[in-house]
Amino acid sequence: MGQLHRSWRLKELLRTLLGLPLGRARGELNHWVFRASHSRIPEIVELFKKIRRRRPDILRTITE
């Protein structure tokens, strides 16, 4: 699988988890963070670091 395809899949996973119920979204976000941190795609790793720092804010947005 190419880097562009992996980037697209990670982007889509992140987009879809925002519409999930909180419990499932929390688990999917943890899964996404793990996959993104191991992707070796510089832009995705940079995004992963930002999301990791803002995870509580992201989850709070899902609950509201």
mmCIF file with all atom_site columns, N, CA and C in Angstrom:
data_model
loop_
_atom_site.group_PDB
_atom_site.id
_atom_site.type_symbol
_atom_site.label_atom_id
_atom_site.label_alt_id
_atom_site.label_comp_id
_atom_site.label_asym_id
_atom_site.label_entity_id
_atom_site.label_seq_id
_atom_site.pdbx_PDB_ins_code
_atom_site.Cartn_x
_atom_site.Cartn_y
_atom_site.Cartn_z
_atom_site.occupancy
_atom_site.B_iso_or_equiv
_atom_site.pdbx_formal_charge
_atom_site.auth_seq_id
_atom_site.auth_comp_id
_atom_site.auth_asym_id
_atom_site.auth_atom_id
_atom_site.pdbx_PDB_model_num
ATOM 1   N N  . MET A 1 1  ? 0.858   -1.175 0.000  1.00 0.00 ? 1  MET A N  1
ATOM 2   C CA . MET A 1 1  ? 0.000   0.000  0.000  1.00 0.00 ? 1  MET A CA 1
ATOM 3   C C  . MET A 1 1  ? 0.904   1.238  0.000  1.00 0.00 ? 1  MET A C  1
ATOM 4   N N  . GLY A 1 2  ? 0.603   2.180  -0.873 1.00 0.00 ? 2  GLY A N  1
ATOM 5   C CA . GLY A 1 2  ? 1.413   3.372  -0.984 1.00 0.00 ? 2  GLY A CA 1
ATOM 6   C C  . GLY A 1 2  ? 1.132   4.389  0.102  1.00 0.00 ? 2  GLY A C  1
ATOM 7   N N  . GLN A 1 3  ? 2.045   5.328  0.201  1.00 0.00 ? 3  GLN A N  1
ATOM 8   C CA . GLN A 1 3  ? 1.951   6.356  1.237  1.00 0.00 ? 3  GLN A CA 1
ATOM 9   C C  . GLN A 1 3  ? 0.694   7.208  1.063  1.00 0.00 ? 3  GLN A C  1
ATOM 10  N N  . LEU A 1 4  ? 0.350   7.540  -0.168 1.00 0.00 ? 4  LEU A N  1
ATOM 11  C CA . LEU A 1 4  ? -0.841  8.349  -0.417 1.00 0.00 ? 4  LEU A CA 1
ATOM 12  C C  . LEU A 1 4  ? -2.101  7.599  0.023  1.00 0.00 ? 4  LEU A C  1
ATOM 13  N N  . HIS A 1 5  ? -2.181  6.335  -0.301 1.00 0.00 ? 5  HIS A N  1
ATOM 14  C CA . HIS A 1 5  ? -3.340  5.529  0.079  1.00 0.00 ? 5  HIS A CA 1
ATOM 15  C C  . HIS A 1 5  ? -3.439  5.398  1.601  1.00 0.00 ? 5  HIS A C  1
ATOM 16  N N  . ARG A 1 6  ? -2.330  5.155  2.276  1.00 0.00 ? 6  ARG A N  1
ATOM 17  C CA . ARG A 1 6  ? -2.334  5.057  3.742  1.00 0.00 ? 6  ARG A CA 1
ATOM 18  C C  . ARG A 1 6  ? -2.761  6.376  4.369  1.00 0.00 ? 6  ARG A C  1
ATOM 19  N N  . SER A 1 7  ? -2.281  7.481  3.814  1.00 0.00 ? 7  SER A N  1
ATOM 20  C CA . SER A 1 7  ? -2.672  8.800  4.326  1.00 0.00 ? 7  SER A CA 1
ATOM 21  C C  . SER A 1 7  ? -4.168  9.015  4.164  1.00 0.00 ? 7  SER A C  1
ATOM 22  N N  . TRP A 1 8  ? -4.699  8.658  3.009  1.00 0.00 ? 8  TRP A N  1
ATOM 23  C CA . TRP A 1 8  ? -6.125  8.826  2.749  1.00 0.00 ? 8  TRP A CA 1
ATOM 24  C C  . TRP A 1 8  ? -6.945  7.979  3.718  1.00 0.00 ? 8  TRP A C  1
ATOM 25  N N  . ARG A 1 9  ? -6.545  6.720  3.932  1.00 0.00 ? 9  ARG A N  1
ATOM 26  C CA . ARG A 1 9  ? -7.278  5.836  4.844  1.00 0.00 ? 9  ARG A CA 1
ATOM 27  C C  . ARG A 1 9  ? -7.271  6.387  6.265  1.00 0.00 ? 9  ARG A C  1
ATOM 28  N N  . LEU A 1 10 ? -6.133  6.885  6.719  1.00 0.00 ? 10 LEU A N  1
ATOM 29  C CA . LEU A 1 10 ? -6.065  7.453  8.070  1.00 0.00 ? 10 LEU A CA 1
ATOM 30  C C  . LEU A 1 10 ? -6.934  8.695  8.184  1.00 0.00 ? 10 LEU A C  1
ATOM 31  N N  . LYS A 1 11 ? -6.947  9.496  7.139  1.00 0.00 ? 11 LYS A N  1
ATOM 32  C CA . LYS A 1 11 ? -7.793  10.691 7.141  1.00 0.00 ? 11 LYS A CA 1
ATOM 33  C C  . LYS A 1 11 ? -9.258  10.302 7.213  1.00 0.00 ? 11 LYS A C  1
ATOM 34  N N  . GLU A 1 12 ? -9.659  9.308  6.451  1.00 0.00 ? 12 GLU A N  1
ATOM 35  C CA . GLU A 1 12 ? -11.050 8.855  6.454  1.00 0.00 ? 12 GLU A CA 1
ATOM 36  C C  . GLU A 1 12 ? -11.438 8.232  7.796  1.00 0.00 ? 12 GLU A C  1
ATOM 37  N N  . LEU A 1 13 ? -10.547 7.467  8.399  1.00 0.00 ? 13 LEU A N  1
ATOM 38  C CA . LEU A 1 13 ? -10.826 6.895  9.713  1.00 0.00 ? 13 LEU A CA 1
ATOM 39  C C  . LEU A 1 13 ? -11.056 7.994  10.744 1.00 0.00 ? 13 LEU A C  1
ATOM 40  N N  . LEU A 1 14 ? -10.224 9.018  10.691 1.00 0.00 ? 14 LEU A N  1
ATOM 41  C CA . LEU A 1 14 ? -10.371 10.134 11.624 1.00 0.00 ? 14 LEU A CA 1
ATOM 42  C C  . LEU A 1 14 ? -11.693 10.856 11.387 1.00 0.00 ? 14 LEU A C  1
ATOM 43  N N  . ARG A 1 15 ? -12.048 11.062 10.142 1.00 0.00 ? 15 ARG A N  1
ATOM 44  C CA . ARG A 1 15 ? -13.292 11.756 9.812  1.00 0.00 ? 15 ARG A CA 1
ATOM 45  C C  . ARG A 1 15 ? -14.513 10.974 10.302 1.00 0.00 ? 15 ARG A C  1
ATOM 46  N N  . THR A 1 16 ? -14.517 9.667  10.104 1.00 0.00 ? 16 THR A N  1
ATOM 47  C CA . THR A 1 16 ? -15.682 8.880  10.481 1.00 0.00 ? 16 THR A CA 1
ATOM 48  C C  . THR A 1 16 ? -15.828 8.736  11.995 1.00 0.00 ? 16 THR A C  1
ATOM 49  N N  . LEU A 1 17 ? -14.735 8.717  12.724 1.00 0.00 ? 17 LEU A N  1
ATOM 50  C CA . LEU A 1 17 ? -14.864 8.534  14.180 1.00 0.00 ? 17 LEU A CA 1
ATOM 51  C C  . LEU A 1 17 ? -15.523 9.725  14.847 1.00 0.00 ? 17 LEU A C  1
ATOM 52  N N  . LEU A 1 18 ? -15.507 10.876 14.205 1.00 0.00 ? 18 LEU A N  1
ATOM 53  C CA . LEU A 1 18 ? -16.151 12.048 14.794 1.00 0.00 ? 18 LEU A CA 1
ATOM 54  C C  . LEU A 1 18 ? -17.668 11.909 14.865 1.00 0.00 ? 18 LEU A C  1
ATOM 55  N N  . GLY A 1 19 ? -18.242 11.008 14.069 1.00 0.00 ? 19 GLY A N  1
ATOM 56  C CA . GLY A 1 19 ? -19.682 10.814 14.089 1.00 0.00 ? 19 GLY A CA 1
ATOM 57  C C  . GLY A 1 19 ? -20.137 9.643  14.938 1.00 0.00 ? 19 GLY A C  1
ATOM 58  N N  . LEU A 1 20 ? -19.223 8.998  15.620 1.00 0.00 ? 20 LEU A N  1
ATOM 59  C CA . LEU A 1 20 ? -19.549 7.816  16.427 1.00 0.00 ? 20 LEU A CA 1
ATOM 60  C C  . LEU A 1 20 ? -19.966 8.208  17.844 1.00 0.00 ? 20 LEU A C  1
ATOM 61  N N  . PRO A 1 21 ? -20.674 7.313  18.534 1.00 0.00 ? 21 PRO A N  1
ATOM 62  C CA . PRO A 1 21 ? -20.959 7.539  19.957 1.00 0.00 ? 21 PRO A CA 1
ATOM 63  C C  . PRO A 1 21 ? -19.643 7.619  20.738 1.00 0.00 ? 21 PRO A C  1
ATOM 64  N N  . LEU A 1 22 ? -19.663 8.326  21.838 1.00 0.00 ? 22 LEU A N  1
ATOM 65  C CA . LEU A 1 22 ? -18.432 8.623  22.577 1.00 0.00 ? 22 LEU A CA 1
ATOM 66  C C  . LEU A 1 22 ? -17.616 7.379  22.926 1.00 0.00 ? 22 LEU A C  1
ATOM 67  N N  . GLY A 1 23 ? -18.230 6.351  23.456 1.00 0.00 ? 23 GLY A N  1
ATOM 68  C CA . GLY A 1 23 ? -17.472 5.161  23.854 1.00 0.00 ? 23 GLY A CA 1
ATOM 69  C C  . GLY A 1 23 ? -16.731 4.538  22.697 1.00 0.00 ? 23 GLY A C  1
ATOM 70  N N  . ARG A 1 24 ? -17.420 4.399  21.585 1.00 0.00 ? 24 ARG A N  1
ATOM 71  C CA . ARG A 1 24 ? -16.773 3.825  20.396 1.00 0.00 ? 24 ARG A CA 1
ATOM 72  C C  . ARG A 1 24 ? -15.753 4.787  19.801 1.00 0.00 ? 24 ARG A C  1
ATOM 73  N N  . ALA A 1 25 ? -16.064 6.078  19.801 1.00 0.00 ? 25 ALA A N  1
ATOM 74  C CA . ALA A 1 25 ? -15.137 7.076  19.258 1.00 0.00 ? 25 ALA A CA 1
ATOM 75  C C  . ALA A 1 25 ? -13.831 7.086  20.051 1.00 0.00 ? 25 ALA A C  1
ATOM 76  N N  . ARG A 1 26 ? -13.912 6.926  21.367 1.00 0.00 ? 26 ARG A N  1
ATOM 77  C CA . ARG A 1 26 ? -12.710 6.903  22.204 1.00 0.00 ? 26 ARG A CA 1
ATOM 78  C C  . ARG A 1 26 ? -11.808 5.734  21.787 1.00 0.00 ? 26 ARG A C  1
ATOM 79  N N  . GLY A 1 27 ? -12.393 4.566  21.610 1.00 0.00 ? 27 GLY A N  1
ATOM 80  C CA . GLY A 1 27 ? -11.619 3.401  21.196 1.00 0.00 ? 27 GLY A CA 1
ATOM 81  C C  . GLY A 1 27 ? -11.037 3.560  19.806 1.00 0.00 ? 27 GLY A C  1
ATOM 82  N N  . GLU A 1 28 ? -11.848 4.090  18.889 1.00 0.00 ? 28 GLU A N  1
ATOM 83  C CA . GLU A 1 28 ? -11.368 4.305  17.522 1.00 0.00 ? 28 GLU A CA 1
ATOM 84  C C  . GLU A 1 28 ? -10.268 5.363  17.477 1.00 0.00 ? 28 GLU A C  1
ATOM 85  N N  . LEU A 1 29 ? -10.390 6.390  18.317 1.00 0.00 ? 29 LEU A N  1
ATOM 86  C CA . LEU A 1 29 ? -9.344  7.415  18.359 1.00 0.00 ? 29 LEU A CA 1
ATOM 87  C C  . LEU A 1 29 ? -8.044  6.820  18.883 1.00 0.00 ? 29 LEU A C  1
ATOM 88  N N  . ASN A 1 30 ? -8.129  5.974  19.892 1.00 0.00 ? 30 ASN A N  1
ATOM 89  C CA . ASN A 1 30 ? -6.922  5.305  20.382 1.00 0.00 ? 30 ASN A CA 1
ATOM 90  C C  . ASN A 1 30 ? -6.287  4.456  19.288 1.00 0.00 ? 30 ASN A C  1
ATOM 91  N N  . HIS A 1 31 ? -7.111  3.750  18.545 1.00 0.00 ? 31 HIS A N  1
ATOM 92  C CA . HIS A 1 31 ? -6.619  2.926  17.437 1.00 0.00 ? 31 HIS A CA 1
ATOM 93  C C  . HIS A 1 31 ? -5.981  3.813  16.367 1.00 0.00 ? 31 HIS A C  1
ATOM 94  N N  . TRP A 1 32 ? -6.645  4.928  16.046 1.00 0.00 ? 32 TRP A N  1
ATOM 95  C CA . TRP A 1 32 ? -6.122  5.838  15.039 1.00 0.00 ? 32 TRP A CA 1
ATOM 96  C C  . TRP A 1 32 ? -4.771  6.403  15.473 1.00 0.00 ? 32 TRP A C  1
ATOM 97  N N  . VAL A 1 33 ? -4.669  6.815  16.732 1.00 0.00 ? 33 VAL A N  1
ATOM 98  C CA . VAL A 1 33 ? -3.421  7.381  17.247 1.00 0.00 ? 33 VAL A CA 1
ATOM 99  C C  . VAL A 1 33 ? -2.287  6.364  17.120 1.00 0.00 ? 33 VAL A C  1
ATOM 100 N N  . PHE A 1 34 ? -2.570  5.114  17.454 1.00 0.00 ? 34 PHE A N  1
ATOM 101 C CA . PHE A 1 34 ? -1.547  4.081  17.334 1.00 0.00 ? 34 PHE A CA 1
ATOM 102 C C  . PHE A 1 34 ? -1.110  3.917  15.879 1.00 0.00 ? 34 PHE A C  1
ATOM 103 N N  . ARG A 1 35 ? -2.083  3.797  14.974 1.00 0.00 ? 35 ARG A N  1
ATOM 104 C CA . ARG A 1 35 ? -1.740  3.606  13.561 1.00 0.00 ? 35 ARG A CA 1
ATOM 105 C C  . ARG A 1 35 ? -1.005  4.808  12.995 1.00 0.00 ? 35 ARG A C  1
ATOM 106 N N  . ALA A 1 36 ? -1.438  6.014  13.342 1.00 0.00 ? 36 ALA A N  1
ATOM 107 C CA . ALA A 1 36 ? -0.798  7.222  12.830 1.00 0.00 ? 36 ALA A CA 1
ATOM 108 C C  . ALA A 1 36 ? 0.621   7.357  13.368 1.00 0.00 ? 36 ALA A C  1
ATOM 109 N N  . SER A 1 37 ? 0.833   7.000  14.626 1.00 0.00 ? 37 SER A N  1
ATOM 110 C CA . SER A 1 37 ? 2.164   7.150  15.216 1.00 0.00 ? 37 SER A CA 1
ATOM 111 C C  . SER A 1 37 ? 3.168   6.183  14.597 1.00 0.00 ? 37 SER A C  1
ATOM 112 N N  . HIS A 1 38 ? 2.679   5.100  14.000 1.00 0.00 ? 38 HIS A N  1
ATOM 113 C CA . HIS A 1 38 ? 3.560   4.124  13.371 1.00 0.00 ? 38 HIS A CA 1
ATOM 114 C C  . HIS A 1 38 ? 3.561   4.212  11.845 1.00 0.00 ? 38 HIS A C  1
ATOM 115 N N  . SER A 1 39 ? 2.951   5.233  11.299 1.00 0.00 ? 39 SER A N  1
ATOM 116 C CA . SER A 1 39 ? 2.779   5.321  9.850  1.00 0.00 ? 39 SER A CA 1
ATOM 117 C C  . SER A 1 39 ? 4.061   5.693  9.099  1.00 0.00 ? 39 SER A C  1
ATOM 118 N N  . ARG A 1 40 ? 4.962   6.365  9.753  1.00 0.00 ? 40 ARG A N  1
ATOM 119 C CA . ARG A 1 40 ? 6.192   6.862  9.125  1.00 0.00 ? 40 ARG A CA 1
ATOM 120 C C  . ARG A 1 40 ? 5.918   7.827  7.970  1.00 0.00 ? 40 ARG A C  1
ATOM 121 N N  . ILE A 1 41 ? 4.750   8.449  8.003  1.00 0.00 ? 41 ILE A N  1
ATOM 122 C CA . ILE A 1 41 ? 4.409   9.504  7.051  1.00 0.00 ? 41 ILE A CA 1
ATOM 123 C C  . ILE A 1 41 ? 4.547   10.815 7.823  1.00 0.00 ? 41 ILE A C  1
ATOM 124 N N  . PRO A 1 42 ? 5.513   11.645 7.456  1.00 0.00 ? 42 PRO A N  1
ATOM 125 C CA . PRO A 1 42 ? 5.807   12.841 8.274  1.00 0.00 ? 42 PRO A CA 1
ATOM 126 C C  . PRO A 1 42 ? 4.589   13.700 8.594  1.00 0.00 ? 42 PRO A C  1
ATOM 127 N N  . GLU A 1 43 ? 3.716   13.941 7.631  1.00 0.00 ? 43 GLU A N  1
ATOM 128 C CA . GLU A 1 43 ? 2.553   14.790 7.860  1.00 0.00 ? 43 GLU A CA 1
ATOM 129 C C  . GLU A 1 43 ? 1.558   14.128 8.815  1.00 0.00 ? 43 GLU A C  1
ATOM 130 N N  . ILE A 1 44 ? 1.409   12.830 8.709  1.00 0.00 ? 44 ILE A N  1
ATOM 131 C CA . ILE A 1 44 ? 0.497   12.106 9.592  1.00 0.00 ? 44 ILE A CA 1
ATOM 132 C C  . ILE A 1 44 ? 1.067   12.052 11.004 1.00 0.00 ? 44 ILE A C  1
ATOM 133 N N  . VAL A 1 45 ? 2.369   11.856 11.125 1.00 0.00 ? 45 VAL A N  1
ATOM 134 C CA . VAL A 1 45 ? 3.002   11.837 12.448 1.00 0.00 ? 45 VAL A CA 1
ATOM 135 C C  . VAL A 1 45 ? 2.858   13.205 13.110 1.00 0.00 ? 45 VAL A C  1
ATOM 136 N N  . GLU A 1 46 ? 3.006   14.264 12.336 1.00 0.00 ? 46 GLU A N  1
ATOM 137 C CA . GLU A 1 46 ? 2.832   15.620 12.875 1.00 0.00 ? 46 GLU A CA 1
ATOM 138 C C  . GLU A 1 46 ? 1.388   15.819 13.340 1.00 0.00 ? 46 GLU A C  1
ATOM 139 N N  . LEU A 1 47 ? 0.423   15.358 12.538 1.00 0.00 ? 47 LEU A N  1
ATOM 140 C CA . LEU A 1 47 ? -0.981  15.443 12.925 1.00 0.00 ? 47 LEU A CA 1
ATOM 141 C C  . LEU A 1 47 ? -1.250  14.601 14.170 1.00 0.00 ? 47 LEU A C  1
ATOM 142 N N  . PHE A 1 48 ? -0.671  13.414 14.235 1.00 0.00 ? 48 PHE A N  1
ATOM 143 C CA . PHE A 1 48 ? -0.825  12.539 15.401 1.00 0.00 ? 48 PHE A CA 1
ATOM 144 C C  . PHE A 1 48 ? -0.396  13.261 16.678 1.00 0.00 ? 48 PHE A C  1
ATOM 145 N N  . LYS A 1 49 ? 0.717   13.961 16.627 1.00 0.00 ? 49 LYS A N  1
ATOM 146 C CA . LYS A 1 49 ? 1.212   14.666 17.810 1.00 0.00 ? 49 LYS A CA 1
ATOM 147 C C  . LYS A 1 49 ? 0.236   15.755 18.255 1.00 0.00 ? 49 LYS A C  1
ATOM 148 N N  . LYS A 1 50 ? -0.351  16.449 17.295 1.00 0.00 ? 50 LYS A N  1
ATOM 149 C CA . LYS A 1 50 ? -1.329  17.485 17.633 1.00 0.00 ? 50 LYS A CA 1
ATOM 150 C C  . LYS A 1 50 ? -2.596  16.878 18.220 1.00 0.00 ? 50 LYS A C  1
ATOM 151 N N  . ILE A 1 51 ? -3.046  15.789 17.629 1.00 0.00 ? 51 ILE A N  1
ATOM 152 C CA . ILE A 1 51 ? -4.257  15.128 18.117 1.00 0.00 ? 51 ILE A CA 1
ATOM 153 C C  . ILE A 1 51 ? -4.024  14.540 19.499 1.00 0.00 ? 51 ILE A C  1
ATOM 154 N N  . ARG A 1 52 ? -2.857  13.991 19.722 1.00 0.00 ? 52 ARG A N  1
ATOM 155 C CA . ARG A 1 52 ? -2.551  13.422 21.042 1.00 0.00 ? 52 ARG A CA 1
ATOM 156 C C  . ARG A 1 52 ? -2.625  14.504 22.112 1.00 0.00 ? 52 ARG A C  1
ATOM 157 N N  . ARG A 1 53 ? -2.114  15.695 21.798 1.00 0.00 ? 53 ARG A N  1
ATOM 158 C CA . ARG A 1 53 ? -2.167  16.795 22.765 1.00 0.00 ? 53 ARG A CA 1
ATOM 159 C C  . ARG A 1 53 ? -3.591  17.284 23.002 1.00 0.00 ? 53 ARG A C  1
ATOM 160 N N  . ARG A 1 54 ? -4.421  17.229 21.966 1.00 0.00 ? 54 ARG A N  1
ATOM 161 C CA . ARG A 1 54 ? -5.771  17.786 22.039 1.00 0.00 ? 54 ARG A CA 1
ATOM 162 C C  . ARG A 1 54 ? -6.850  16.725 22.199 1.00 0.00 ? 54 ARG A C  1
ATOM 163 N N  . ARG A 1 55 ? -6.474  15.484 22.506 1.00 0.00 ? 55 ARG A N  1
ATOM 164 C CA . ARG A 1 55 ? -7.424  14.375 22.605 1.00 0.00 ? 55 ARG A CA 1
ATOM 165 C C  . ARG A 1 55 ? -8.611  14.701 23.530 1.00 0.00 ? 55 ARG A C  1
ATOM 166 N N  . PRO A 1 56 ? -8.394  15.254 24.736 1.00 0.00 ? 56 PRO A N  1
ATOM 167 C CA . PRO A 1 56 ? -9.558  15.567 25.589 1.00 0.00 ? 56 PRO A CA 1
ATOM 168 C C  . PRO A 1 56 ? -10.521 16.552 24.925 1.00 0.00 ? 56 PRO A C  1
ATOM 169 N N  . ASP A 1 57 ? -9.979  17.535 24.216 1.00 0.00 ? 57 ASP A N  1
ATOM 170 C CA . ASP A 1 57 ? -10.835 18.509 23.532 1.00 0.00 ? 57 ASP A CA 1
ATOM 171 C C  . ASP A 1 57 ? -11.628 17.848 22.401 1.00 0.00 ? 57 ASP A C  1
ATOM 172 N N  . ILE A 1 58 ? -10.993 16.941 21.691 1.00 0.00 ? 58 ILE A N  1
ATOM 173 C CA . ILE A 1 58 ? -11.663 16.240 20.604 1.00 0.00 ? 58 ILE A CA 1
ATOM 174 C C  . ILE A 1 58 ? -12.806 15.402 21.155 1.00 0.00 ? 58 ILE A C  1
ATOM 175 N N  . LEU A 1 59 ? -12.541 14.656 22.215 1.00 0.00 ? 59 LEU A N  1
ATOM 176 C CA . LEU A 1 59 ? -13.572 13.818 22.812 1.00 0.00 ? 59 LEU A CA 1
ATOM 177 C C  . LEU A 1 59 ? -14.693 14.644 23.413 1.00 0.00 ? 59 LEU A C  1
ATOM 178 N N  . ARG A 1 60 ? -14.359 15.792 23.969 1.00 0.00 ? 60 ARG A N  1
ATOM 179 C CA . ARG A 1 60 ? -15.382 16.683 24.528 1.00 0.00 ? 60 ARG A CA 1
ATOM 180 C C  . ARG A 1 60 ? -16.283 17.206 23.395 1.00 0.00 ? 60 ARG A C  1
ATOM 181 N N  . THR A 1 61 ? -15.724 17.451 22.239 1.00 0.00 ? 61 THR A N  1
ATOM 182 C CA . THR A 1 61 ? -16.503 17.899 21.090 1.00 0.00 ? 61 THR A CA 1
ATOM 183 C C  . THR A 1 61 ? -17.485 16.827 20.651 1.00 0.00 ? 61 THR A C  1
ATOM 184 N N  . ILE A 1 62 ? -17.066 15.578 20.709 1.00 0.00 ? 62 ILE A N  1
ATOM 185 C CA . ILE A 1 62 ? -17.931 14.468 20.309 1.00 0.00 ? 62 ILE A CA 1
ATOM 186 C C  . ILE A 1 62 ? -19.121 14.346 21.259 1.00 0.00 ? 62 ILE A C  1
ATOM 187 N N  . THR A 1 63 ? -18.912 14.615 22.533 1.00 0.00 ? 63 THR A N  1
ATOM 188 C CA . THR A 1 63 ? -19.993 14.449 23.503 1.00 0.00 ? 63 THR A CA 1
ATOM 189 C C  . THR A 1 63 ? -21.003 15.576 23.449 1.00 0.00 ? 63 THR A C  1
ATOM 190 N N  . GLU A 1 64 ? -20.620 16.697 22.914 1.00 0.00 ? 64 GLU A N  1
ATOM 191 C CA . GLU A 1 64 ? -21.514 17.867 22.916 1.00 0.00 ? 64 GLU A CA 1
ATOM 192 C C  . GLU A 1 64 ? -22.431 17.887 21.724 1.00 0.00 ? 64 GLU A C  1
#
